[in-house]
Structure formats: structure tokens, C-alpha cells
Amino acid sequence: MRALAEKAGTDLTPGKHGYPHFFYADDQPEHATDKATLEIQGKAVHSFVNYVFSSNTERLSPGQGQKSSLWTPQGTVEGNLYWVEGNVYRFTFAREKFGLVATWLRDLSDGYVAFDADVTRRLPGPILVTEVPVYEAQLVDTPAVEEAKPYFIGSFATSAKPALPDFVWEEKESQELKRTPLNAVHKQMGAKMVPFAGWEMPVQYTSVAEEHLATRKAAGLFDVSHMGVYQVEGPQACAFLDSVCGNDIAALEVGESCYTHFLDPEANVIDDTLVYRRGEEKYLVVVNASNDDKDWAWLNAVLQGTVKVDREKPWVRAFGQGARLRNLRDPKEGKDMRIDIALQGPRSRDILLALGCSPEDRKRIMALKRTELCEATVGGFDLVVSRTGYTGEKMAFELFVHPDQAVDLWNALLKAGEPMGLKACGLGARDSLRTEAGLPLYGHEMGGQLNLGVAEAGFGSYVKLYKPWFIGRNAYIEREKQRKGVVVRFRFNEKGVRLAHLGDPVVDQKGRVIGTVTSCSIDSEGYLTGQAFLELKSAVEGTPIWIYQSAPKAAGKAPAELTIGDRVTLPTPAVVISRFPKLG
């Protein structure tokens, strides 16, 4: 094809064809030595070389190299891999393999070539591949093939090594409730306080319905400082998070965030979480308060390589072993501490900006799209401002502030927002708002007594199977092949009916049990709306269903024994509605 194209007539004088568009397999290096060197660089290059080369690239420091090998369809190429600096690596190898190596690396970068029997896999990219003068530097004594790597192209299981232990978590019961920095403020405001996930938290200030509607029509202010806030840092931060998360962390630009999940090797959900890329090598990770201690133990165990992360090769360790993990609610983090306060609703941006800020910070906040974040000083408060939340509102913010400034920020927002209809909201409204929005709660729509997975919860699109490896990937694929149900949203047909609860049975028009309620709460129109796990054929919008609210555990009289005056429990009619309503 190349020869035919070169013979074809043209009205133009073509330039030299070749890289950066492509390499030819018969290209020769420009430097006349017995070796050749290709420079490999790009935003996701640390993950790229992890997957492409056989050695443990995470053991390198800038300026160091190691023996390594590169699998290609025409055989394995041996050489030395160097980490030059930052996002730059170099691979030095035999000269006669130049065209093969250059073409293969470029094809892998483009993402349009199969390199594994599982053709859904592709590598992070694009990566810039260029020839440079032959490069050599200090070599460190590491194996050319690292058997503890969970995956690299051409990898295979050698003789089995001792398996790492399973992660086991036992919840520790504590009689002493923890308190957020805003605890005293809640009590001064007359909030009804309840225990939640080991914390004393406000469930409501006035009523759930009033706080719910205030958020939908104006804005609601929520204390979510009980949530876990971690920070993952360093050149291996992305690789580590891509190992423990199902979503594509490498795809995040600075100032972007994504919803994702921690899975165990069997694809069970450990927790759902939001990951925010705060800097080039700095990520915030926010987790559920009920799972904070478990998540912290899990992430540290994975980072230290002390627990099993792969079923097929139970001795391997996750990528990103050099990442640094910090708990930003720990007082030892000093000025870097951060907790979360949520400002949600259509007037939330107006209220936030009413505190005052520089023109530059105002511009940054105004430019934020959903799921984006920025650093800003607002009202004198040093904030990470993220346009995210748990209410389903299009205009919504989570404000990460130092705990010493939390009370002042809370009071300043309430004062600025009062003329705009802002109300302080408790856990009750937070739950009703997220239920109305079709958002999941760990322990109900995933995990918990039903042990629902990510796809069962309706969020399978947030698990990116094109990633070559992450914890639980293969088990997730197997589980998805056998999945028989999904979480839907429903609404009772009439107002004034009894509340449904987790575990209440759902039946079809013939009385056959087709699923189980997972959540239920009031919606903006005064109806009870909920979520339920239903078999797939019944999980269609508009399907009529019937729910036994608070179904009794003890059997009553047999129908033949009923007499006049006896009462029996009847299911209440409802209908399956769209999972994610249009709000705001």
C-alpha cells in the first residue's frame, strides 16, 4: 500500500510521511550505533509503562533504569527502561528492533490494536513516542520480570507463590458518639440529634418535607463533615487509584472529579466514593462515614501489599505502591486538614458568591461545570469548591474547608442565604432528596444485606472494563453475565400510604415476588418515592407493582380461617418510574 501510494500522481509536493502520524515497521534509527532509544512521555505515562513493560517500574527514581522487556506480536524485546524525570521514560534496546518497537508502542498508544485475548482492554494514552540519541544511565538491581505485578502485556502466571490473606473487616462497636465541629451549632439551632454511623448528627431542624422543598426551590445547607476525606499524592497516585477504583481515574484532568467504587477481588462493593483530581499528583477521595474506618484499613492494606487483590494470582500487589495516602480529618495534617460542608440547590452559587471573593476566584467558580472543582478564597475562607452533591440538584456545591473554619463558614452561609431561602437541613432531607434523585446509599442500593453490586445498583457504566486491570475486574465480568436484576425507582399511586422499608417484598399483579425495597422517602410532591431491586423483566418504566410495607415476620391466619372482623395485610400499589428524574 505504501509503494502504491508513493507511485500515485499528485498535484502537491508531499512532505515526509511518518511519525507523528505513524511509524513504519521497517524504519531505521537515525543514530549509527548498535542500540536505539525511544523516549516515551505523556500525561498517563506512569500507568502506560506499568502495563507495557515487564519490570516493576514503580521501583525507579528519576535518573535510574532497570532491565525490562516488551512483549510484541513478533516476539519479546529485551532492553533497559529508564525514568528520566517527571512524565518522561526512555527505552534502550537492540538497533534491529527499532521499527518493531516504535510501531508497537505507537499502536498501543493509539488504542486501536489488540494486545490481549480480552479485546476490551486498552491502554491509557495517547503517549508521545520519539527517537532520541542512545541513552544510558544508572541501572538498579531489579528483576526484568516482576512476578508481583498484577498485569502487564504478555504476562503469565508462573509457579504459584504463597497467597496473600483476604481482607477481613470486623466493625468495632463504640458506645461513645463522635461529634462534628458543627455539633454545638446544630444544638443551638434546635436540631433533633440522632446517632448515625457512630456520629451524633442532626436529622432535622424543622421538618424533612420543609427542608426537602427548600433545597429544591432555593438551597439547603448540610453538615457532611462526618464523611471521610483522604488525599492520595505522588507520581504513583493515579496508578494506585486506578487499581482500587472501577472508574477511569487516569482520564481525569486537574479540576475534574468522578463517581466510582472500591471493589474487592470478588467484585463485592466495599464502598462508593467520589475522587477529585486536585492537582497534577494530588487527589481527594471522599467516602461514606459508615465505611470510613473500613475504607482506610482497606486502602492502607492494599497500598502496603498485605492483602489479596487478585483471585487468579493471589500473590500479586496492586499498582501504585509508592503513592502517599493521607487522612485529611486527622489533626496531624495541620493546615492541610479538610472537612466537607454541602450547599445544594438552585440558589447555592448565588449564596456562595454573596460571601465575597476576588474577580479571579469568582470567574473560576462561575466557570465550574457539574463535577468540576477549583481552589478559591471565598469570604476569607480557603476552600476547595466542587460542583458536586448528593441531592441530584444541577446547581450544587461541596465545600472543603479546614475544620477550624467550619463554624464560621456555616454561619456566614446561613446569614448570606437567609434572604434567598436557604435552610439548614438534616439527615432526613438528605436521604429524601437522594432517594427522589435515584442516587444510591451504601448498605441499601449496594452492598448491605442484599449484597448488591455496582451493576445491580444501576451504575455499571461507571466501571470501565477497558482498563487492563483493577481489583475485582474479572469477577465483575463474571457477575455481570449472571445478573438477573437491577435497582429501579418507584412511586406509590396515592398519598398518605405507609412508608416502605429496606427488605419489604415487592410483588407483581399475579402476586409473585419480583423484588425487594431498598429505600423509601417523601418526594417534592408529597408522594412516597423509593427504590427497589427488581428482576430485569419487571424493571421497566411504567410497570405496576405492589409493595408489602413493614411486612410482618410472623404468619397470620390461613385465609380459610378468616372470620368477619379479622384484618389482613394487603400490598399497596405503586409504579416503576424513571430512575433519574429531571431536577432543577
Coordinates of C-alpha atoms in Angstrom, one line a residue:
M1 CA 0.0 0.0 0.0
R2 CA 2.8 2.4 0.8
A3 CA 4.5 1.6 -2.5
L4 CA 1.3 2.2 -4.5
A5 CA 0.7 5.5 -2.7
E6 CA 4.2 6.7 -3.5
K7 CA 3.7 6.0 -7.2
A8 CA 0.3 7.8 -7.3
G9 CA 0.2 11.1 -9.1
T10 CA -0.3 14.3 -7.0
D11 CA -0.8 18.0 -7.5
L12 CA 1.1 18.7 -4.3
T13 CA 4.6 18.2 -3.1
P14 CA 4.1 15.9 -0.1
G15 CA 6.1 16.2 3.0
K16 CA 7.8 13.3 4.7
H17 CA 5.2 10.9 5.9
G18 CA 5.7 9.1 9.1
Y19 CA 5.7 10.0 12.8
P20 CA 3.9 11.7 14.5
H21 CA 1.2 10.1 12.4
F22 CA 2.7 6.6 12.4
F23 CA 6.0 4.7 12.3
Y24 CA 6.8 2.2 9.6
A25 CA 7.8 -1.3 10.7
D26 CA 11.0 -1.0 8.6
D27 CA 12.0 2.4 9.9
Q28 CA 15.6 2.6 11.0
P29 CA 17.1 4.8 13.8
E30 CA 19.0 7.9 12.8
H31 CA 21.9 7.2 15.1
A32 CA 24.5 4.8 13.9
T33 CA 25.2 2.6 16.9
D34 CA 24.2 -1.0 17.8
K35 CA 21.4 0.3 20.0
A36 CA 18.4 2.6 19.7
T37 CA 16.5 4.7 22.3
L38 CA 12.8 5.7 22.2
E39 CA 11.5 8.4 24.5
I40 CA 8.0 7.8 25.9
Q41 CA 6.2 10.6 27.5
G42 CA 2.6 11.8 28.3
K43 CA 0.1 12.6 31.0
A44 CA -0.6 8.9 31.7
V45 CA 2.9 7.6 31.0
H46 CA 3.3 6.1 34.5
S47 CA 0.3 3.8 34.0
F48 CA 1.3 3.2 30.4
V49 CA 4.7 1.8 31.2
N50 CA 3.3 -0.2 34.1
Y51 CA 1.1 -2.1 31.7
V52 CA 3.6 -2.3 28.8
F53 CA 6.9 -3.4 30.4
S54 CA 7.6 -6.5 32.4
S55 CA 9.6 -4.9 35.2
N56 CA 8.4 -3.1 38.3
T57 CA 8.7 0.5 37.0
E58 CA 7.5 1.8 40.4
R59 CA 10.9 0.9 41.9
L60 CA 12.6 3.5 39.8
S61 CA 13.6 7.0 40.9
P62 CA 14.3 9.8 38.4
G63 CA 17.6 9.2 36.6
Q64 CA 17.5 5.4 37.2
G65 CA 17.0 2.5 34.9
Q66 CA 16.3 -1.2 35.1
K67 CA 16.4 -4.3 32.9
S68 CA 13.0 -4.9 31.3
S69 CA 11.2 -6.5 28.3
L70 CA 8.5 -5.5 25.9
W71 CA 6.1 -8.1 24.5
T72 CA 5.2 -7.6 20.8
P73 CA 3.3 -9.8 18.4
Q74 CA 6.7 -10.7 16.8
G75 CA 8.5 -11.7 20.0
T76 CA 9.7 -10.2 23.2
V77 CA 12.3 -7.4 23.0
E78 CA 14.8 -7.1 25.8
G79 CA 16.3 -3.7 26.9
N80 CA 16.7 -1.2 29.6
L81 CA 13.9 1.1 30.8
Y82 CA 14.8 4.5 32.3
W83 CA 12.7 7.0 34.2
V84 CA 14.3 10.3 33.1
E85 CA 12.2 12.7 35.0
G86 CA 8.5 13.7 35.5
N87 CA 6.4 12.2 32.8
V88 CA 9.4 11.0 30.6
Y89 CA 10.8 7.5 30.2
R90 CA 13.3 6.1 27.7
F91 CA 13.7 2.5 26.5
T92 CA 17.1 1.5 25.1
F93 CA 17.2 -1.8 23.0
A94 CA 18.9 -3.5 20.1
R95 CA 19.0 -1.4 16.9
E96 CA 17.5 -4.0 14.6
K97 CA 14.3 -4.0 16.6
F98 CA 13.7 -0.2 16.2
G99 CA 10.8 -0.4 13.6
L100 CA 9.0 -3.1 15.5
V101 CA 9.3 -1.4 18.9
A102 CA 8.4 2.1 17.6
T103 CA 5.4 0.8 15.6
W104 CA 4.1 -1.3 18.5
L105 CA 4.4 1.4 21.2
R106 CA 2.7 3.9 18.9
D107 CA -0.2 1.4 18.1
L108 CA -0.6 0.7 21.9
S109 CA -0.8 4.5 22.5
D110 CA -3.5 4.9 19.8
G111 CA -5.7 2.3 21.4
Y112 CA -6.7 0.5 18.2
V113 CA -4.7 -2.7 18.4
A114 CA -5.4 -5.9 20.3
F115 CA -2.7 -6.9 22.8
D116 CA -4.7 -9.4 24.9
A117 CA -7.2 -12.2 24.4
D118 CA -9.7 -9.8 26.1
V119 CA -10.1 -7.3 23.3
T120 CA -11.9 -4.8 25.5
R121 CA -8.7 -3.9 27.2
R122 CA -6.9 -0.7 26.0
L123 CA -4.1 1.4 27.5
P124 CA -4.2 4.9 28.8
G125 CA -3.0 7.4 26.2
P126 CA -2.1 8.9 23.9
I127 CA 1.6 8.7 24.5
L128 CA 4.3 10.5 22.5
V129 CA 7.0 8.1 21.2
T130 CA 10.1 9.7 19.6
E131 CA 13.6 8.7 18.8
V132 CA 16.4 10.3 20.8
P133 CA 20.2 9.7 20.9
V134 CA 21.1 6.4 22.6
Y135 CA 20.5 6.9 26.3
E136 CA 22.1 5.0 29.2
A137 CA 22.2 5.8 33.0
Q138 CA 22.5 4.0 36.3
L139 CA 20.8 0.6 36.4
V140 CA 19.2 -0.6 39.7
D141 CA 19.3 -4.3 40.5
T142 CA 15.6 -5.3 40.0
P143 CA 14.1 -8.3 38.2
A144 CA 13.5 -7.9 34.5
V145 CA 10.2 -9.6 35.0
E146 CA 8.3 -8.7 38.2
E147 CA 6.1 -11.6 39.2
A148 CA 4.3 -9.5 41.8
K149 CA 2.8 -7.2 39.1
P150 CA -0.9 -7.8 38.7
Y151 CA -0.8 -7.3 34.9
F152 CA 1.5 -6.4 32.0
I153 CA 1.1 -7.2 28.3
G154 CA 2.3 -10.8 27.7
S155 CA 2.3 -11.6 31.5
F156 CA 1.5 -15.1 32.5
A157 CA 1.2 -16.9 35.8
T158 CA 4.5 -18.7 36.7
S159 CA 4.7 -21.2 39.6
A160 CA 2.2 -20.2 42.3
K161 CA 3.5 -18.1 45.1
P162 CA 2.1 -18.0 48.6
A163 CA -1.3 -16.3 48.6
L164 CA -1.9 -13.1 50.4
P165 CA -4.7 -13.2 53.0
D166 CA -8.2 -12.0 52.3
F167 CA -9.2 -8.6 53.7
V168 CA -11.4 -9.1 56.7
W169 CA -13.2 -6.3 58.4
E170 CA -14.9 -6.5 61.7
E171 CA -16.9 -3.5 62.7
K172 CA -16.0 -2.2 66.2
E173 CA -18.9 -1.2 68.3
S174 CA -18.4 2.0 70.3
Q175 CA -20.8 3.5 72.9
E176 CA -19.3 6.9 72.5
L177 CA -20.7 9.0 69.7
K178 CA -18.3 11.2 67.7
R179 CA -19.2 14.8 67.1
T180 CA -18.5 17.1 64.1
P181 CA -17.1 20.6 64.5
L182 CA -20.6 21.9 64.0
N183 CA -22.3 19.8 66.7
A184 CA -22.8 22.7 69.2
V185 CA -24.2 24.9 66.4
H186 CA -26.8 22.2 65.5
K187 CA -28.0 22.0 69.1
Q188 CA -28.1 25.8 69.4
M189 CA -30.3 25.8 66.3
G190 CA -32.7 23.3 67.9
A191 CA -31.9 20.4 65.6
K192 CA -33.2 17.0 66.5
M193 CA -30.0 14.9 67.1
V194 CA -29.7 11.2 66.4
P195 CA -26.9 8.6 66.3
F196 CA -25.7 7.8 62.7
A197 CA -22.7 5.7 61.7
G198 CA -21.1 6.4 65.1
W199 CA -21.7 10.1 65.0
E200 CA -24.3 12.4 66.7
M201 CA -25.9 14.1 63.7
P202 CA -28.9 16.4 63.1
V203 CA -31.8 14.5 61.5
Q204 CA -34.0 17.6 61.0
Y205 CA -34.3 21.2 62.2
T206 CA -38.0 21.9 61.2
S207 CA -39.4 19.0 59.2
V208 CA -38.0 16.7 56.5
A209 CA -40.6 17.9 54.0
E210 CA -39.8 21.6 54.6
E211 CA -36.1 21.1 54.3
H212 CA -36.5 19.0 51.2
L213 CA -38.6 21.6 49.4
A214 CA -36.3 24.4 50.5
T215 CA -33.4 22.6 48.8
R216 CA -35.4 22.1 45.6
K217 CA -36.7 25.6 45.4
A218 CA -33.8 27.7 46.9
A219 CA -30.9 26.0 48.8
G220 CA -30.1 23.7 51.6
L221 CA -27.0 23.6 53.9
F222 CA -25.9 20.2 55.1
D223 CA -23.2 19.2 57.6
V224 CA -21.4 16.3 55.9
S225 CA -18.2 16.7 57.9
H226 CA -18.6 13.2 59.2
M227 CA -17.6 11.9 55.7
G228 CA -14.1 10.5 55.3
V229 CA -11.7 12.8 53.4
Y230 CA -8.4 11.3 52.1
Q231 CA -5.7 12.6 49.9
V232 CA -3.6 10.4 47.6
E233 CA -0.4 12.0 46.4
G234 CA 2.8 11.4 44.3
P235 CA 3.7 10.1 40.9
Q236 CA 2.0 6.8 41.6
A237 CA -1.2 8.3 43.0
C238 CA -3.1 7.8 39.8
A239 CA -1.9 4.2 39.3
F240 CA -2.9 3.4 42.9
L241 CA -6.4 4.9 42.5
D242 CA -6.9 3.1 39.2
S243 CA -6.1 -0.1 40.9
V244 CA -8.6 0.3 43.7
C245 CA -11.4 2.1 41.7
G246 CA -13.6 0.8 38.9
N247 CA -13.8 4.1 37.1
D248 CA -11.1 5.6 34.9
I249 CA -9.0 7.9 37.2
A250 CA -6.3 8.4 34.6
A251 CA -8.9 10.2 32.4
L252 CA -9.4 13.0 35.0
E253 CA -7.9 16.3 34.2
V254 CA -6.9 18.6 37.1
G255 CA -10.2 20.2 38.3
E256 CA -12.4 17.2 37.4
S257 CA -14.0 14.5 39.6
C258 CA -15.8 11.2 39.1
Y259 CA -18.1 8.8 41.0
T260 CA -16.6 5.4 41.4
H261 CA -16.4 2.3 43.7
F262 CA -13.9 0.3 45.7
L263 CA -14.3 -3.4 44.8
D264 CA -12.8 -6.5 46.5
P265 CA -11.4 -9.3 44.4
E266 CA -14.8 -10.9 44.2
A267 CA -16.3 -7.6 42.9
N268 CA -18.3 -7.0 46.1
V269 CA -18.7 -3.3 46.8
I270 CA -16.5 -2.1 49.7
D271 CA -17.8 1.5 49.2
D272 CA -18.8 4.0 46.7
T273 CA -16.8 7.2 46.6
L274 CA -16.0 10.5 44.8
V275 CA -12.5 11.1 43.5
Y276 CA -11.4 14.7 42.8
R277 CA -8.2 15.5 40.9
R278 CA -7.0 18.5 42.9
G279 CA -3.5 18.8 41.3
E280 CA -1.2 17.0 38.9
E281 CA -0.3 14.4 41.5
K282 CA -2.9 15.1 44.2
Y283 CA -6.4 13.5 44.5
L284 CA -9.1 14.0 47.1
V285 CA -11.1 10.9 47.9
V286 CA -14.4 11.3 49.9
V287 CA -16.0 8.2 51.4
N288 CA -19.1 7.3 53.4
A289 CA -19.0 8.0 57.2
S290 CA -20.3 4.5 57.9
N291 CA -17.4 3.0 55.9
D292 CA -14.6 5.4 56.9
D293 CA -12.6 3.1 59.2
K294 CA -13.1 0.1 56.8
D295 CA -12.1 2.1 53.8
W296 CA -9.0 3.5 55.5
A297 CA -7.9 0.0 56.6
W298 CA -8.6 -1.4 53.1
L299 CA -6.7 1.3 51.2
N300 CA -3.7 1.1 53.5
A301 CA -3.6 -2.7 53.3
V302 CA -3.7 -2.6 49.5
L303 CA -1.0 0.2 49.5
Q304 CA 1.2 -1.9 51.8
G305 CA 0.6 -5.1 49.8
T306 CA -0.6 -7.1 52.7
V307 CA -4.0 -8.4 51.4
K308 CA -5.2 -10.3 48.3
V309 CA -6.1 -8.2 45.4
D310 CA -6.4 -10.8 42.6
R311 CA -8.3 -14.1 42.6
E312 CA -6.3 -15.7 39.8
K313 CA -2.9 -14.6 41.1
P314 CA -3.4 -14.2 44.8
W315 CA 0.2 -13.2 45.5
V316 CA 0.4 -10.0 43.4
R317 CA 0.2 -6.5 44.6
A318 CA -1.7 -3.5 43.2
F319 CA -0.1 -0.8 41.2
G320 CA 0.8 2.5 42.9
Q321 CA 2.8 1.1 45.8
G322 CA 4.7 4.3 46.0
A323 CA 1.7 6.6 46.5
R324 CA 1.2 8.5 49.7
L325 CA -2.2 8.2 51.5
R326 CA -3.3 10.9 54.0
N327 CA -6.4 11.2 56.2
L328 CA -7.3 14.9 55.9
R329 CA -9.5 14.7 59.0
D330 CA -6.5 13.7 61.1
P331 CA -5.3 16.6 63.3
K332 CA -1.7 15.7 62.5
E333 CA -2.3 17.0 58.9
G334 CA -2.4 20.5 60.4
K335 CA -3.2 23.3 57.9
D336 CA -4.0 20.7 55.2
M337 CA -7.0 19.3 57.1
R338 CA -10.3 19.4 55.2
I339 CA -13.9 18.5 56.0
D340 CA -17.0 18.8 53.8
I341 CA -20.0 21.1 54.0
A342 CA -22.6 20.8 51.3
L343 CA -24.5 23.7 49.8
Q344 CA -27.2 22.4 47.5
G345 CA -30.0 23.9 45.4
P346 CA -30.7 26.4 42.6
R347 CA -29.6 29.4 44.6
S348 CA -26.5 27.8 46.0
R349 CA -24.0 29.6 43.8
D350 CA -25.6 33.0 44.5
I351 CA -25.3 32.3 48.2
L352 CA -21.7 31.2 48.0
L353 CA -20.6 34.2 45.9
A354 CA -22.5 36.6 48.3
L355 CA -19.7 35.9 50.8
G356 CA -17.4 37.9 48.5
C357 CA -14.3 36.9 46.6
S358 CA -11.7 38.2 44.1
P359 CA -12.7 38.6 40.5
E360 CA -10.4 35.8 39.6
D361 CA -12.0 33.4 42.1
R362 CA -15.5 34.5 41.1
K363 CA -14.6 33.7 37.5
R364 CA -13.3 30.2 38.4
I365 CA -16.4 29.4 40.4
M366 CA -18.8 30.7 37.7
A367 CA -17.0 28.6 35.1
L368 CA -17.4 25.3 37.1
K369 CA -19.4 22.7 35.3
R370 CA -21.0 19.8 37.1
T371 CA -18.4 17.5 38.7
E372 CA -15.6 20.2 38.3
L373 CA -13.7 21.8 41.2
C374 CA -11.3 24.6 41.9
E375 CA -9.4 26.2 44.8
A376 CA -10.7 29.6 45.9
T377 CA -10.8 32.0 48.8
V378 CA -14.5 33.0 49.4
G379 CA -15.5 35.3 52.3
G380 CA -11.9 34.9 53.6
F381 CA -12.2 31.1 53.8
D382 CA -9.7 28.9 52.0
L383 CA -11.9 26.4 50.1
V384 CA -11.8 23.6 47.7
V385 CA -15.1 24.3 45.8
S386 CA -16.6 21.3 44.0
R387 CA -19.8 21.4 42.0
T388 CA -21.0 18.1 43.2
G389 CA -23.5 16.8 45.8
Y390 CA -25.9 14.1 46.9
T391 CA -29.2 15.7 46.2
G392 CA -29.5 15.5 42.4
E393 CA -29.5 19.3 42.0
K394 CA -27.8 20.6 38.9
M395 CA -26.5 23.6 40.9
A396 CA -24.9 22.2 44.0
F397 CA -21.6 22.5 45.8
E398 CA -19.4 20.7 48.3
L399 CA -17.1 23.0 50.1
F400 CA -13.9 21.5 51.7
V401 CA -12.8 23.7 54.5
H402 CA -10.4 23.5 57.4
P403 CA -12.3 22.2 60.5
D404 CA -11.3 25.3 62.5
Q405 CA -13.1 27.4 60.0
A406 CA -16.2 25.2 59.7
V407 CA -18.4 27.0 62.2
D408 CA -17.7 30.5 60.8
L409 CA -18.3 29.3 57.2
W410 CA -21.6 27.6 58.3
N411 CA -22.8 30.8 60.0
A412 CA -21.7 33.0 57.1
L413 CA -23.5 30.9 54.6
L414 CA -26.7 30.9 56.7
K415 CA -26.6 34.7 57.1
A416 CA -25.9 35.3 53.4
G417 CA -28.5 32.7 52.3
E418 CA -31.4 33.6 54.6
P419 CA -32.8 36.3 52.2
M420 CA -32.6 33.8 49.4
G421 CA -34.5 31.0 51.2
L422 CA -31.6 28.9 52.4
K423 CA -32.3 26.4 55.2
A424 CA -30.2 24.2 57.3
C425 CA -31.0 20.6 56.5
G426 CA -30.6 17.3 58.4
L427 CA -30.0 13.7 57.5
G428 CA -33.7 13.2 56.9
A429 CA -33.9 15.6 54.0
R430 CA -30.5 14.4 52.7
D431 CA -32.0 10.9 52.4
S432 CA -35.3 12.0 50.9
L433 CA -33.5 14.2 48.3
R434 CA -31.1 11.5 47.2
T435 CA -33.9 8.9 47.1
E436 CA -36.0 11.2 44.9
A437 CA -33.0 11.7 42.7
G438 CA -32.4 8.0 42.3
L439 CA -29.0 8.1 44.0
P440 CA -27.7 5.0 45.9
L441 CA -26.9 4.6 49.6
Y442 CA -24.3 2.1 50.6
G443 CA -26.0 -0.7 52.6
H444 CA -29.2 -0.2 50.7
E445 CA -28.8 0.1 46.9
M446 CA -25.4 -1.6 47.0
G447 CA -23.6 -3.9 49.5
G448 CA -25.7 -4.4 52.6
Q449 CA -27.9 -7.3 53.4
L450 CA -28.7 -7.9 49.7
N451 CA -25.0 -7.6 48.7
L452 CA -25.9 -5.7 45.6
G453 CA -23.0 -5.0 43.2
V454 CA -22.4 -1.9 41.1
A455 CA -24.4 -3.1 38.1
E456 CA -27.2 -4.3 40.3
A457 CA -27.3 -0.8 41.7
G458 CA -27.7 0.6 38.2
F459 CA -24.2 2.1 37.9
G460 CA -22.4 -0.4 35.7
S461 CA -21.4 2.3 33.3
Y462 CA -19.1 3.7 36.0
V463 CA -17.0 0.5 35.9
K464 CA -14.5 0.9 32.9
L465 CA -13.7 -2.6 31.7
Y466 CA -11.3 -1.2 29.1
K467 CA -8.8 -0.6 32.0
P468 CA -6.4 -3.5 31.7
W469 CA -6.5 -4.3 35.5
F470 CA -8.2 -3.2 38.7
I471 CA -9.2 -5.1 41.8
G472 CA -12.3 -7.2 41.0
R473 CA -12.3 -6.7 37.2
N474 CA -12.6 -10.4 36.2
A475 CA -15.1 -11.2 39.0
Y476 CA -17.2 -8.2 37.9
I477 CA -17.4 -9.5 34.3
E478 CA -18.5 -12.9 35.6
R479 CA -21.0 -11.4 37.9
E480 CA -22.5 -9.2 35.1
K481 CA -23.0 -12.3 32.9
Q482 CA -25.2 -13.8 35.7
R483 CA -27.0 -10.7 36.8
K484 CA -30.8 -11.0 37.0
G485 CA -32.0 -7.7 38.4
V486 CA -31.4 -4.0 38.8
V487 CA -32.4 -1.2 41.2
V488 CA -35.4 0.9 40.0
R489 CA -37.2 3.9 41.4
F490 CA -40.9 3.6 42.2
R491 CA -43.7 5.8 43.4
F492 CA -46.8 4.9 45.3
N493 CA -50.0 5.7 43.5
E494 CA -51.7 7.6 46.3
K495 CA -50.6 9.9 49.1
G496 CA -51.0 9.0 52.7
V497 CA -49.8 5.4 52.5
R498 CA -47.4 3.8 54.9
L499 CA -43.7 4.1 54.5
A500 CA -41.8 1.2 52.9
H501 CA -38.6 0.0 54.4
L502 CA -35.5 -1.9 53.4
G503 CA -36.4 -5.6 52.8
D504 CA -40.1 -5.1 52.2
P505 CA -41.2 -7.5 49.4
V506 CA -42.4 -6.4 46.0
V507 CA -44.9 -8.4 44.0
D508 CA -46.4 -8.3 40.5
Q509 CA -50.1 -8.3 39.6
K510 CA -50.2 -12.0 39.9
G511 CA -48.8 -11.9 43.5
R512 CA -45.4 -13.3 42.5
V513 CA -42.5 -11.8 44.5
I514 CA -40.3 -9.9 42.0
G515 CA -38.0 -7.9 44.2
T516 CA -37.2 -6.1 47.4
V517 CA -37.5 -2.4 48.6
T518 CA -34.1 -0.8 49.3
S519 CA -35.2 2.8 50.3
C520 CA -38.3 5.0 50.6
S521 CA -39.0 8.6 51.5
I522 CA -41.2 11.6 50.7
D523 CA -40.7 13.4 47.4
S524 CA -41.3 17.1 46.3
E525 CA -45.0 16.5 45.6
G526 CA -45.8 14.8 48.8
Y527 CA -45.8 11.2 47.5
L528 CA -43.7 8.4 48.9
T529 CA -41.0 7.5 46.4
G530 CA -38.5 4.8 46.8
Q531 CA -36.0 2.4 45.2
A532 CA -36.2 -1.3 44.9
F533 CA -34.2 -4.2 43.5
L534 CA -36.4 -5.9 40.9
E535 CA -35.9 -8.7 38.4
L536 CA -34.9 -7.3 35.0
K537 CA -38.1 -8.1 33.1
S538 CA -40.1 -6.1 35.7
A539 CA -37.7 -3.2 35.9
V540 CA -39.3 -1.3 33.0
E541 CA -40.7 2.2 33.5
G542 CA -44.5 2.1 33.9
T543 CA -44.6 -1.4 35.3
P544 CA -47.3 -1.7 38.0
I545 CA -46.0 -3.2 41.3
W546 CA -47.4 -3.9 44.8
I547 CA -45.4 -3.5 48.0
Y548 CA -46.0 -5.0 51.4
Q549 CA -44.8 -2.2 53.7
S550 CA -43.4 -3.4 57.0
A551 CA -44.4 -6.9 56.1
P552 CA -44.9 -9.0 59.3
K553 CA -42.3 -11.7 60.0
A554 CA -44.9 -13.9 61.7
A555 CA -47.6 -15.7 59.7
G556 CA -51.2 -14.7 60.4
K557 CA -54.3 -16.8 60.0
A558 CA -54.7 -19.0 57.0
P559 CA -57.3 -17.5 54.5
A560 CA -59.8 -20.3 55.2
E561 CA -59.7 -19.5 58.9
L562 CA -60.5 -15.8 58.5
T563 CA -63.8 -14.6 60.0
I564 CA -65.7 -11.3 59.9
G565 CA -63.7 -8.5 61.6
D566 CA -60.3 -10.1 61.0
R567 CA -57.6 -7.9 59.4
V568 CA -55.1 -9.0 56.7
T569 CA -52.1 -7.1 55.3
L570 CA -52.6 -6.1 51.7
P571 CA -49.9 -4.7 49.4
T572 CA -50.0 -1.1 48.3
P573 CA -50.0 -0.3 44.6
A574 CA -47.1 1.6 43.1
V575 CA -45.5 2.1 39.7
V576 CA -41.9 1.9 38.4
I577 CA -40.8 5.4 37.3
S578 CA -37.7 6.7 35.6
R579 CA -34.6 6.1 37.7
F580 CA -33.1 9.6 37.4
P581 CA -35.7 12.4 37.3
K582 CA -35.1 15.8 35.7
L583 CA -34.5 18.1 38.6
G584 CA -33.7 21.8 38.8

